[in-house]
Coordinates of C-alpha atoms (C1' of nucleotides) in Angstrom, one line a residue:
Chain X
M1 CA 0.0 0.0 0.0
D2 CA 1.2 3.5 -0.8
F3 CA 0.9 5.2 2.5
Y4 CA 2.1 8.5 1.2
E5 CA -0.9 8.6 -1.1
E6 CA -3.2 7.6 1.7
Y7 CA -1.7 10.5 3.8
K8 CA -2.4 13.0 1.0
K9 CA -5.9 11.8 0.6
L10 CA -6.6 12.2 4.3
L11 CA -5.0 15.6 4.4
K12 CA -7.2 16.8 1.6
K13 CA -10.3 15.3 3.3
H14 CA -9.7 16.5 6.9
G15 CA -7.1 19.3 6.7
K16 CA -4.2 19.9 9.0
Q17 CA -5.0 18.7 12.6
G18 CA -2.4 20.7 14.6
W19 CA -1.5 17.9 17.0
W20 CA -0.4 17.6 19.8
P21 CA -2.8 20.0 21.6
I22 CA -1.5 22.2 24.4
I23 CA -3.7 23.3 27.3
K24 CA -4.3 27.0 27.3
N25 CA -7.0 28.9 29.2
N26 CA -8.5 25.6 30.4
K27 CA -8.9 24.1 27.0
S28 CA -7.0 22.2 24.3
Q29 CA -5.3 24.5 21.8
Y30 CA -4.4 22.9 18.5
H31 CA -2.0 24.6 16.2
P32 CA -2.6 23.5 12.6
G33 CA 0.3 24.2 10.2
N34 CA 2.6 25.2 13.0
Y35 CA 5.2 22.5 13.7
E36 CA 7.3 24.6 16.2
Y37 CA 5.5 23.1 19.2
P38 CA 6.5 22.2 21.9
R39 CA 8.3 25.4 22.6
N40 CA 9.8 24.6 26.0
E41 CA 10.4 22.0 28.6
S42 CA 7.1 22.3 30.3
E43 CA 5.2 21.8 27.1
K44 CA 7.3 18.6 26.4
F45 CA 6.4 17.4 29.9
E46 CA 2.7 18.2 29.4
I47 CA 2.6 16.3 26.1
S48 CA 4.2 13.3 27.7
I49 CA 1.7 13.3 30.6
G50 CA -1.2 13.7 28.2
A51 CA 0.1 10.7 26.2
I52 CA -0.2 8.6 29.4
L53 CA -3.5 10.0 30.5
T54 CA -5.2 9.4 27.1
Q55 CA -4.4 5.7 27.1
N56 CA -7.6 3.8 26.1
T57 CA -9.6 7.0 26.9
T58 CA -11.0 9.8 24.9
W59 CA -9.0 13.0 24.7
K60 CA -11.9 14.8 26.3
N61 CA -11.5 12.8 29.5
A62 CA -7.7 13.0 29.4
E63 CA -8.0 16.8 28.9
K64 CA -10.2 17.1 32.0
A65 CA -7.5 15.5 34.1
L66 CA -4.8 17.6 32.5
I67 CA -6.7 20.8 33.2
R68 CA -7.3 19.8 36.8
L69 CA -3.6 19.1 37.3
K70 CA -2.7 22.4 35.7
K71 CA -5.2 24.4 37.7
N72 CA -3.9 23.0 40.9
K73 CA -0.3 23.6 40.0
K74 CA 0.4 19.9 39.9
L75 CA 1.6 19.6 36.3
S76 CA 5.3 19.3 37.2
P77 CA 7.5 16.3 37.8
K78 CA 8.1 17.2 41.4
A79 CA 4.4 17.7 42.2
I80 CA 3.4 14.5 40.5
I81 CA 6.1 12.5 42.4
N82 CA 5.3 14.0 45.8
E83 CA 1.6 14.6 45.9
D84 CA -1.5 12.5 45.8
I85 CA -3.0 13.2 42.4
K86 CA -5.6 10.4 42.1
E87 CA -8.6 12.7 42.6
L88 CA -7.3 15.2 40.0
I89 CA -6.8 12.6 37.3
R90 CA -9.9 10.6 38.1
P91 CA -11.8 11.8 34.9
A92 CA -9.2 10.1 32.7
G93 CA -10.2 6.7 34.1
Y94 CA -7.9 3.9 35.5
Y95 CA -6.7 6.5 38.0
N96 CA -4.9 4.0 40.3
Q97 CA -2.8 2.7 37.4
K98 CA -2.3 6.1 35.8
E99 CA -1.2 7.8 39.0
K100 CA 1.5 5.1 39.3
K101 CA 2.5 5.5 35.6
L102 CA 2.7 9.3 36.0
K103 CA 4.9 9.0 39.1
I104 CA 7.3 6.6 37.4
F105 CA 7.5 8.7 34.3
S106 CA 8.1 11.8 36.3
K107 CA 11.0 10.3 38.2
Y108 CA 12.6 9.2 35.0
Y109 CA 12.0 12.7 33.5
L110 CA 13.9 14.3 36.4
E111 CA 16.7 11.7 36.4
K112 CA 17.6 12.3 32.8
K113 CA 18.3 16.0 33.6
G114 CA 17.2 17.6 30.3
R115 CA 18.7 14.9 28.0
E116 CA 16.3 13.6 25.4
P117 CA 14.6 10.3 26.2
T118 CA 15.4 7.2 24.1
R119 CA 12.9 4.8 22.8
E120 CA 14.4 1.9 24.7
E121 CA 14.3 3.8 28.0
L122 CA 10.7 4.8 27.6
L123 CA 9.7 1.3 26.7
G124 CA 11.5 0.1 29.8
L125 CA 9.3 2.2 32.1
W126 CA 6.3 0.4 33.6
G127 CA 3.1 1.8 32.0
I128 CA 4.7 2.9 28.7
G129 CA 4.2 0.7 25.7
Y130 CA 4.9 1.3 22.0
E131 CA 2.1 3.7 21.2
T132 CA 2.8 5.9 24.3
A133 CA 6.6 5.9 23.8
D134 CA 6.3 6.8 20.1
S135 CA 3.7 9.5 20.8
I136 CA 6.1 11.1 23.3
L137 CA 9.0 10.8 20.8
L138 CA 7.1 12.1 17.8
Y139 CA 5.0 14.9 19.4
A140 CA 7.2 16.1 22.3
Y141 CA 10.6 15.5 20.8
K142 CA 9.9 15.7 17.0
K143 CA 11.5 12.3 16.3
P144 CA 10.5 10.8 12.9
I145 CA 8.8 7.8 14.4
F146 CA 5.4 6.8 13.2
V147 CA 2.7 6.1 15.9
V148 CA 0.7 3.0 15.1
D149 CA -2.7 2.7 16.9
A150 CA -5.9 0.7 16.7
Y151 CA -7.3 3.0 14.0
T152 CA -4.2 2.5 11.8
K153 CA -4.7 -1.2 11.9
R154 CA -8.4 -1.0 11.2
I155 CA -8.4 1.6 8.5
F156 CA -5.6 -0.1 6.5
S157 CA -6.6 -3.7 7.4
L158 CA -3.1 -4.4 8.9
K159 CA -2.7 -7.5 11.0
E160 CA 1.0 -7.7 11.7
D161 CA 2.6 -6.7 15.0
Y162 CA 3.3 -3.1 16.0
E163 CA 7.0 -2.9 14.9
T164 CA 6.4 -4.5 11.6
I165 CA 3.6 -2.1 10.7
R166 CA 5.5 0.9 11.9
K167 CA 8.5 0.1 9.8
K168 CA 6.4 -0.7 6.8
I169 CA 4.6 2.7 7.0
E170 CA 7.8 4.6 7.8
S171 CA 9.6 3.2 4.8
N172 CA 6.8 4.5 2.5
L173 CA 6.9 8.1 3.8
P174 CA 9.5 10.9 3.7
S175 CA 11.3 10.8 7.0
D176 CA 9.8 14.1 8.2
Y177 CA 8.4 14.4 11.7
R178 CA 5.8 16.9 10.5
I179 CA 4.3 14.4 8.1
Y180 CA 4.3 11.7 10.7
Q181 CA 2.6 14.0 13.2
E182 CA 0.0 15.0 10.7
F183 CA -0.6 11.5 9.4
H184 CA -1.2 9.9 12.8
A185 CA -3.6 12.7 13.8
L186 CA -5.4 12.3 10.5
I187 CA -5.8 8.6 11.0
V188 CA -7.4 9.2 14.4
E189 CA -9.8 11.8 12.9
E190 CA -10.7 9.4 10.1
G191 CA -11.1 6.5 12.5
K192 CA -13.4 8.5 14.8
K193 CA -15.6 9.7 12.0
S194 CA -15.8 6.4 10.2
R195 CA -16.9 4.6 13.3
K196 CA -19.9 6.7 14.0
K197 CA -21.8 5.4 10.9
Chain E
dA1 C1' -28.2 0.9 29.2
dG2 C1' -24.6 -1.2 27.0
dC3 C1' -20.4 -0.3 24.3
dC4 C1' -16.3 2.1 23.6
dA5 C1' -12.4 5.6 23.9
dG6 C1' -5.8 8.7 20.9
dG7 C1' -3.3 1.1 25.9
dC8 C1' -0.7 -1.6 29.0
dT9 C1' 0.4 -5.3 32.2
dA10 C1' -0.1 -9.8 34.0
dC11 C1' -1.2 -14.2 33.3
dC12 C1' -2.9 -18.1 30.9
dG13 C1' -2.4 -22.1 27.6
Chain C
dC1 C1' 4.6 -17.1 20.8
dG2 C1' -1.0 -15.5 20.7
dG3 C1' -5.1 -14.5 23.3
dT4 C1' -7.6 -12.1 27.1
dA5 C1' -9.2 -10.2 31.8
dG6 C1' -8.7 -6.2 34.4
dC7 C1' -8.3 -1.5 34.9
dA8 C1' -12.5 3.2 35.4
dT9 C1' -14.6 7.4 33.8
dG10 C1' -17.7 9.8 30.7
dG11 C1' -20.2 10.3 26.2
dC12 C1' -23.5 8.7 23.1

DNA sequence: AGCCAGGCTACCG
DNA sequence: CGGTAGCATGGC
């Protein structure tokens, strides 16, 4: 399958998606066509936390949790490590597991002292699997790594395992993080719409 | 009123 | 290895 053609078709159909959203004034701010995000460390951290919160959950619910963390000044590695955040992240579901995941990620985040994370390190953390690791690398660190999700498999009828699919798609696209970011977001948009009918 | 969301781990055979 | 229960809230 020519995934670059599929990408262009979806782009024409849905337009630029502006992922990953950043919380501003208590709502998700998308930035279509602007690939400069994230602009600082706290935005990188926010994207990473959002990637964990949205596991098997709608963005709407993850967003609620993110906003509550931010409102209560708890959207920082230290606060997440030291405070009880279960009640704040409750809307995102699985709050017991997700609190643990956020604490583990936050410790790792501090320990690496500003150095960029590696894929192997992220995958080694409890609570971070392929999709979450790759979302962090692609959207917070602009690494040209394609994020495979359930929609990707369904829309293109792909049955292989994660890594096989990822490499197959990557080898059919220009190695440009902006295209990877857009394509994954477009697939989610297409997947959400095509399910409702 | 059940099914599913921008998954992952643990455990089973 | 492949398959699946459990985790939990909120929207439709």
